[in-house]
Amino acid sequence: MTLDTTLVVLAAGMGSRFGGLKQMTGLGPSGEMIADYSVYDAIKAGFTKIVYVIKKEFEEDFIEKVSSKIKGIKVELAFQDLQDLPGGFNVPAERKKPWGTSHALWAARNVVNEPFMVISADDFYGRGVFTSMHNFLAHEVKDCADYTFAMPGHILANTVSDYGSVSRAICTVENGFLVNVRELRKIEKKPEGIGHDVFGEFEILADDTIVNMLVFGFSPAIFAAIEEGFADFFDAFPNAVEEEYFLNNVVKKLILDKKATMRVLPVTDRWMGMTYPQDLPIVQKALSEMIARKLYPTPLF
């Protein structure tokens, strides 16, 4: 049996380092956003529904500029709201921003009832990533309660910026499956290599280190795991004003507790992201080259 599959696009962040709502930045010749190319690739791969997670205050503009242009496939919106928490938890008075990537995905719980792929609206992943993930979700996930998950295994050297530091989820992989993950911040390129600061010393990381770029294949079972994890998050940060509840931490706990498996799918496509303003012309040039090679039409939709 082949299951229906959904693409969930996390697009609620403001992109403070980029200097604005980078998810709404037009890159393509007809003003396409970077996420439009992901949606196009997902539709080509066989996904049957698109869900965008956004902030409620962007709803009108988002419908006008983005979701209304996508035809021939079901499109729904979900809203990340600071006040949307499981019962028993309250927002600290000084908290101003939502709770991070786990919270953003949890916002889609009422509109996603099938195996799904979750991505960031910031990044270009390439069609092969969507094809391999769709095949996994449609054929290897048994049902909506299955904890058989997957992720693309991107290579660290292909995911760092020349213009500043980045945060990455560093993965330990054995026999094609994820066995551990750790969040590292302020990873940067230096003449001696790619690395990060450890107590004042620059630790070099292998160029071929596997990283997760906030893209996973899940069943809806992940929503219950996220909800349960809020208790651990608030135990660790009872007065959480700035701390974020990361999706990678939910995955890590499920893997270490042996409640889920996470297959690491090979990646051959080129990843591109917009962490800094200087990344914008690089992404635009690469997209222009792909359009010239007829990989994408213009306009997309």
GROMACS .gro file of C-alpha atoms in nm:
model
  301
    1MET     CA    1   0.000   0.000   0.000
    2THR     CA    2   0.125   0.346  -0.091
    3LEU     CA    3   0.045   0.615   0.167
    4ASP     CA    4  -0.034   0.979   0.095
    5THR     CA    5   0.249   1.213   0.191
    6THR     CA    6   0.262   1.575   0.306
    7LEU     CA    7   0.535   1.838   0.295
    8VAL     CA    8   0.547   2.065   0.603
    9VAL     CA    9   0.733   2.392   0.545
   10LEU     CA   10   0.848   2.576   0.859
   11ALA     CA   11   0.822   2.943   0.759
   12ALA     CA   12   0.746   3.128   1.083
   13GLY     CA   13   1.098   3.257   1.157
   14MET     CA   14   1.203   3.613   1.088
   15GLY     CA   15   1.568   3.543   1.005
   16SER     CA   16   1.730   3.804   1.228
   17ARG     CA   17   2.082   3.757   1.090
   18PHE     CA   18   1.955   3.796   0.734
   19GLY     CA   19   1.780   4.120   0.825
   20GLY     CA   20   1.414   4.054   0.751
   21LEU     CA   21   1.159   3.793   0.655
   22LYS     CA   22   1.400   3.599   0.436
   23GLN     CA   23   1.140   3.332   0.360
   24MET     CA   24   0.948   3.598   0.160
   25THR     CA   25   1.253   3.716  -0.034
   26GLY     CA   26   1.203   3.679  -0.409
   27LEU     CA   27   1.490   3.487  -0.569
   28GLY     CA   28   1.357   3.354  -0.897
   29PRO     CA   29   1.294   3.559  -1.213
   30SER     CA   30   0.923   3.575  -1.133
   31GLY     CA   31   0.976   3.656  -0.764
   32GLU     CA   32   0.979   3.297  -0.641
   33MET     CA   33   1.086   3.235  -0.282
   34ILE     CA   34   1.342   2.969  -0.203
   35ALA     CA   35   1.063   2.756  -0.050
   36ASP     CA   36   0.870   2.769  -0.379
   37TYR     CA   37   1.141   2.555  -0.537
   38SER     CA   38   1.112   2.304  -0.255
   39VAL     CA   39   0.734   2.286  -0.303
   40TYR     CA   40   0.778   2.243  -0.678
   41ASP     CA   41   1.027   1.960  -0.621
   42ALA     CA   42   0.798   1.797  -0.363
   43ILE     CA   43   0.502   1.799  -0.603
   44LYS     CA   44   0.720   1.647  -0.875
   45ALA     CA   45   0.833   1.379  -0.628
   46GLY     CA   46   0.472   1.278  -0.552
   47PHE     CA   47   0.376   1.459  -0.231
   48THR     CA   48   0.000   1.511  -0.213
   49LYS     CA   49  -0.038   1.803   0.032
   50ILE     CA   50   0.158   2.110   0.139
   51VAL     CA   51   0.133   2.262   0.489
   52TYR     CA   52   0.299   2.594   0.572
   53VAL     CA   53   0.366   2.686   0.935
   54ILE     CA   54   0.362   3.065   0.961
   55LYS     CA   55   0.280   3.342   1.205
   56LYS     CA   56  -0.086   3.442   1.212
   57GLU     CA   57  -0.003   3.807   1.140
   58PHE     CA   58   0.146   3.707   0.801
   59GLU     CA   59  -0.161   3.508   0.691
   60GLU     CA   60  -0.311   3.760   0.447
   61ASP     CA   61   0.018   3.841   0.275
   62PHE     CA   62   0.120   3.477   0.268
   63ILE     CA   63  -0.202   3.367   0.098
   64GLU     CA   64  -0.172   3.645  -0.158
   65LYS     CA   65   0.197   3.601  -0.239
   66VAL     CA   66   0.254   3.231  -0.183
   67SER     CA   67  -0.012   2.970  -0.116
   68SER     CA   68  -0.279   3.099  -0.359
   69LYS     CA   69  -0.039   3.050  -0.651
   70ILE     CA   70  -0.001   2.675  -0.596
   71LYS     CA   71  -0.258   2.484  -0.799
   72GLY     CA   72  -0.353   2.119  -0.832
   73ILE     CA   73  -0.257   2.015  -0.478
   74LYS     CA   74  -0.409   2.069  -0.136
   75VAL     CA   75  -0.248   2.354   0.061
   76GLU     CA   76  -0.313   2.431   0.429
   77LEU     CA   77  -0.177   2.680   0.681
   78ALA     CA   78  -0.087   2.623   1.046
   79PHE     CA   79   0.008   2.898   1.287
   80GLN     CA   80   0.290   2.904   1.540
   81ASP     CA   81   0.169   3.094   1.844
   82LEU     CA   82   0.369   3.170   2.158
   83GLN     CA   83   0.062   3.093   2.372
   84ASP     CA   84  -0.002   2.752   2.213
   85LEU     CA   85   0.132   2.510   2.475
   86PRO     CA   86   0.015   2.174   2.614
   87GLY     CA   87  -0.211   2.193   2.917
   88GLY     CA   88  -0.035   2.269   3.242
   89PHE     CA   89   0.233   2.497   3.097
   90ASN     CA   90   0.234   2.876   3.099
   91VAL     CA   91   0.431   3.139   2.910
   92PRO     CA   92   0.681   3.328   3.129
   93ALA     CA   93   0.593   3.697   3.146
   94GLU     CA   94   0.916   3.806   2.974
   95ARG     CA   95   0.896   3.553   2.689
   96LYS     CA   96   0.847   3.729   2.353
   97LYS     CA   97   0.921   3.467   2.086
   98PRO     CA   98   0.785   3.118   2.012
   99TRP     CA   99   0.955   2.807   2.139
  100GLY     CA  100   1.172   2.689   1.851
  101THR     CA  101   1.161   2.420   1.584
  102SER     CA  102   0.980   2.152   1.787
  103HIS     CA  103   0.709   2.400   1.874
  104ALA     CA  104   0.685   2.513   1.510
  105LEU     CA  105   0.629   2.158   1.388
  106TRP     CA  106   0.383   2.084   1.671
  107ALA     CA  107   0.172   2.373   1.538
  108ALA     CA  108   0.089   2.152   1.238
  109ARG     CA  109  -0.051   1.866   1.448
  110ASN     CA  110  -0.416   1.936   1.362
  111VAL     CA  111  -0.370   1.945   0.984
  112VAL     CA  112  -0.121   1.659   0.929
  113ASN     CA  113  -0.262   1.306   0.946
  114GLU     CA  114  -0.026   1.120   0.713
  115PRO     CA  115   0.349   1.052   0.687
  116PHE     CA  116   0.527   1.378   0.615
  117MET     CA  117   0.853   1.550   0.539
  118VAL     CA  118   0.941   1.865   0.731
  119ILE     CA  119   1.179   2.128   0.592
  120SER     CA  120   1.296   2.479   0.664
  121ALA     CA  121   1.172   2.755   0.433
  122ASP     CA  122   1.526   2.899   0.441
  123ASP     CA  123   1.697   2.626   0.243
  124PHE     CA  124   1.720   2.478  -0.107
  125TYR     CA  125   1.757   2.099  -0.089
  126GLY     CA  126   1.735   1.968  -0.447
  127ARG     CA  127   1.480   1.739  -0.607
  128GLY     CA  128   1.660   1.415  -0.525
  129VAL     CA  129   1.610   1.474  -0.152
  130PHE     CA  130   1.233   1.501  -0.201
  131THR     CA  131   1.220   1.196  -0.427
  132SER     CA  132   1.408   0.971  -0.184
  133MET     CA  133   1.207   1.099   0.113
  134HIS     CA  134   0.874   1.053  -0.064
  135ASN     CA  135   0.968   0.696  -0.155
  136PHE     CA  136   1.062   0.626   0.206
  137LEU     CA  137   0.744   0.772   0.351
  138ALA     CA  138   0.510   0.620   0.096
  139HIS     CA  139   0.653   0.269   0.104
  140GLU     CA  140   0.840   0.211   0.431
  141VAL     CA  141   0.626   0.383   0.695
  142LYS     CA  142   0.363   0.128   0.792
  143ASP     CA  143   0.103   0.358   0.947
  144CYS     CA  144   0.058   0.691   1.123
  145ALA     CA  145   0.172   0.549   1.458
  146ASP     CA  146   0.499   0.414   1.318
  147TYR     CA  147   0.828   0.539   1.465
  148THR     CA  148   1.021   0.452   1.149
  149PHE     CA  149   1.176   0.786   1.051
  150ALA     CA  150   1.436   0.914   0.802
  151MET     CA  151   1.660   1.210   0.729
  152PRO     CA  152   1.888   1.313   0.441
  153GLY     CA  153   2.257   1.296   0.531
  154HIS     CA  154   2.402   1.628   0.419
  155ILE     CA  155   2.778   1.683   0.426
  156LEU     CA  156   2.910   1.954   0.658
  157ALA     CA  157   3.151   2.105   0.402
  158ASN     CA  158   2.857   2.168   0.166
  159THR     CA  159   2.648   2.352   0.426
  160VAL     CA  160   2.869   2.626   0.574
  161SER     CA  161   2.871   2.992   0.475
  162ASP     CA  162   3.173   3.193   0.365
  163TYR     CA  163   3.030   3.497   0.545
  164GLY     CA  164   2.996   3.397   0.908
  165SER     CA  165   2.926   3.119   1.154
  166VAL     CA  166   2.639   2.869   1.138
  167SER     CA  167   2.470   2.624   1.372
  168ARG     CA  168   2.452   2.261   1.266
  169ALA     CA  169   2.318   1.933   1.404
  170ILE     CA  170   2.619   1.701   1.398
  171CYS     CA  171   2.512   1.341   1.342
  172THR     CA  172   2.670   1.011   1.441
  173VAL     CA  173   2.570   0.746   1.188
  174GLU     CA  174   2.622   0.369   1.210
  175ASN     CA  175   2.517   0.121   0.941
  176GLY     CA  176   2.303   0.383   0.773
  177PHE     CA  177   2.108   0.484   1.085
  178LEU     CA  178   2.135   0.782   1.316
  179VAL     CA  179   2.263   0.688   1.663
  180ASN     CA  180   2.325   1.033   1.813
  181VAL     CA  181   2.301   1.403   1.732
  182ARG     CA  182   2.441   1.715   1.896
  183GLU     CA  183   2.378   2.082   1.823
  184LEU     CA  184   2.692   2.286   1.760
  185ARG     CA  185   2.683   2.663   1.726
  186LYS     CA  186   2.928   2.906   1.571
  187ILE     CA  187   3.074   2.662   1.321
  188GLU     CA  188   3.286   2.856   1.073
  189LYS     CA  189   3.544   2.830   0.797
  190LYS     CA  190   3.901   2.925   0.876
  191PRO     CA  191   4.223   2.873   0.677
  192GLU     CA  192   4.296   2.564   0.883
  193GLY     CA  193   3.954   2.409   0.815
  194ILE     CA  194   3.593   2.400   0.933
  195GLY     CA  195   3.545   2.395   1.307
  196HIS     CA  196   3.412   2.559   1.621
  197ASP     CA  197   3.543   2.704   1.944
  198VAL     CA  198   3.584   2.471   2.243
  199PHE     CA  199   3.696   2.657   2.556
  200GLY     CA  200   3.910   2.893   2.352
  201GLU     CA  201   4.053   2.626   2.122
  202PHE     CA  202   3.942   2.588   1.759
  203GLU     CA  203   3.832   2.226   1.711
  204ILE     CA  204   3.847   2.105   1.351
  205LEU     CA  205   3.551   1.905   1.220
  206ALA     CA  206   3.584   1.658   0.933
  207ASP     CA  207   3.456   1.798   0.605
  208ASP     CA  208   3.247   1.484   0.544
  209THR     CA  209   3.073   1.498   0.882
  210ILE     CA  210   2.702   1.418   0.839
  211VAL     CA  211   2.469   1.699   0.947
  212ASN     CA  212   2.094   1.744   0.960
  213MET     CA  213   1.961   2.059   0.794
  214LEU     CA  214   1.625   2.060   0.974
  215VAL     CA  215   1.474   1.812   0.731
  216PHE     CA  216   1.316   1.487   0.847
  217GLY     CA  217   1.063   1.227   0.742
  218PHE     CA  218   0.816   1.145   1.019
  219SER     CA  219   0.484   0.981   1.086
  220PRO     CA  220   0.229   1.180   1.290
  221ALA     CA  221   0.355   0.989   1.594
  222ILE     CA  222   0.619   1.261   1.630
  223PHE     CA  223   0.355   1.508   1.752
  224ALA     CA  224   0.292   1.305   2.070
  225ALA     CA  225   0.667   1.280   2.129
  226ILE     CA  226   0.704   1.657   2.094
  227GLU     CA  227   0.417   1.717   2.336
  228GLU     CA  228   0.565   1.479   2.592
  229GLY     CA  229   0.904   1.649   2.558
  230PHE     CA  230   0.770   1.985   2.670
  231ALA     CA  231   0.783   1.857   3.029
  232ASP     CA  232   1.158   1.789   3.003
  233PHE     CA  233   1.213   2.125   2.836
  234PHE     CA  234   1.037   2.319   3.112
  235ASP     CA  235   1.208   2.111   3.381
  236ALA     CA  236   1.541   2.218   3.233
  237PHE     CA  237   1.435   2.581   3.174
  238PRO     CA  238   1.153   2.667   3.418
  239ASN     CA  239   1.185   3.039   3.343
  240ALA     CA  240   1.255   3.001   2.972
  241VAL     CA  241   1.281   3.352   2.828
  242GLU     CA  242   1.518   3.286   2.535
  243GLU     CA  243   1.576   2.909   2.531
  244GLU     CA  244   1.443   2.706   2.237
  245TYR     CA  245   1.295   2.358   2.221
  246PHE     CA  246   1.488   2.205   1.929
  247LEU     CA  247   1.344   1.934   1.707
  248ASN     CA  248   1.683   1.763   1.700
  249ASN     CA  249   1.659   1.716   2.078
  250VAL     CA  250   1.327   1.533   2.038
  251VAL     CA  251   1.484   1.309   1.774
  252LYS     CA  252   1.790   1.248   1.989
  253LYS     CA  253   1.585   1.135   2.287
  254LEU     CA  254   1.374   0.897   2.076
  255ILE     CA  255   1.687   0.745   1.923
  256LEU     CA  256   1.876   0.709   2.253
  257ASP     CA  257   1.567   0.563   2.421
  258LYS     CA  258   1.535   0.321   2.126
  259LYS     CA  259   1.176   0.426   2.064
  260ALA     CA  260   1.243   0.522   1.701
  261THR     CA  261   1.477   0.448   1.414
  262MET     CA  262   1.613   0.719   1.185
  263ARG     CA  263   1.746   0.602   0.850
  264VAL     CA  264   2.004   0.834   0.693
  265LEU     CA  265   1.936   0.870   0.321
  266PRO     CA  266   2.228   0.949   0.086
  267VAL     CA  267   2.235   1.301  -0.056
  268THR     CA  268   2.380   1.396  -0.394
  269ASP     CA  269   2.196   1.725  -0.450
  270ARG     CA  270   2.347   2.064  -0.382
  271TRP     CA  271   2.222   2.229  -0.063
  272MET     CA  272   2.194   2.610  -0.058
  273GLY     CA  273   2.085   2.843   0.220
  274MET     CA  274   2.052   3.210   0.300
  275THR     CA  275   2.208   3.264   0.639
  276TYR     CA  276   2.362   3.603   0.554
  277PRO     CA  277   2.274   3.874   0.299
  278GLN     CA  278   2.591   3.792   0.103
  279ASP     CA  279   2.451   3.444   0.037
  280LEU     CA  280   2.162   3.587  -0.166
  281PRO     CA  281   2.341   3.652  -0.499
  282ILE     CA  282   2.509   3.310  -0.481
  283VAL     CA  283   2.172   3.135  -0.449
  284GLN     CA  284   2.022   3.353  -0.723
  285LYS     CA  285   2.305   3.270  -0.962
  286ALA     CA  286   2.273   2.896  -0.899
  287LEU     CA  287   1.897   2.907  -0.952
  288SER     CA  288   1.943   3.102  -1.275
  289GLU     CA  289   2.180   2.833  -1.401
  290MET     CA  290   1.927   2.558  -1.317
  291ILE     CA  291   1.650   2.751  -1.491
  292ALA     CA  292   1.871   2.792  -1.797
  293ARG     CA  293   1.919   2.412  -1.799
  294LYS     CA  294   1.537   2.372  -1.794
  295LEU     CA  295   1.534   2.210  -1.451
  296TYR     CA  296   1.273   2.464  -1.339
  297PRO     CA  297   1.017   2.660  -1.539
  298THR     CA  298   0.954   3.030  -1.489
  299PRO     CA  299   0.717   3.112  -1.339
  300LEU     CA  300   0.712   2.798  -1.126
  301PHE     CA  301   0.335   2.789  -1.075
   0.00000   0.00000   0.00000
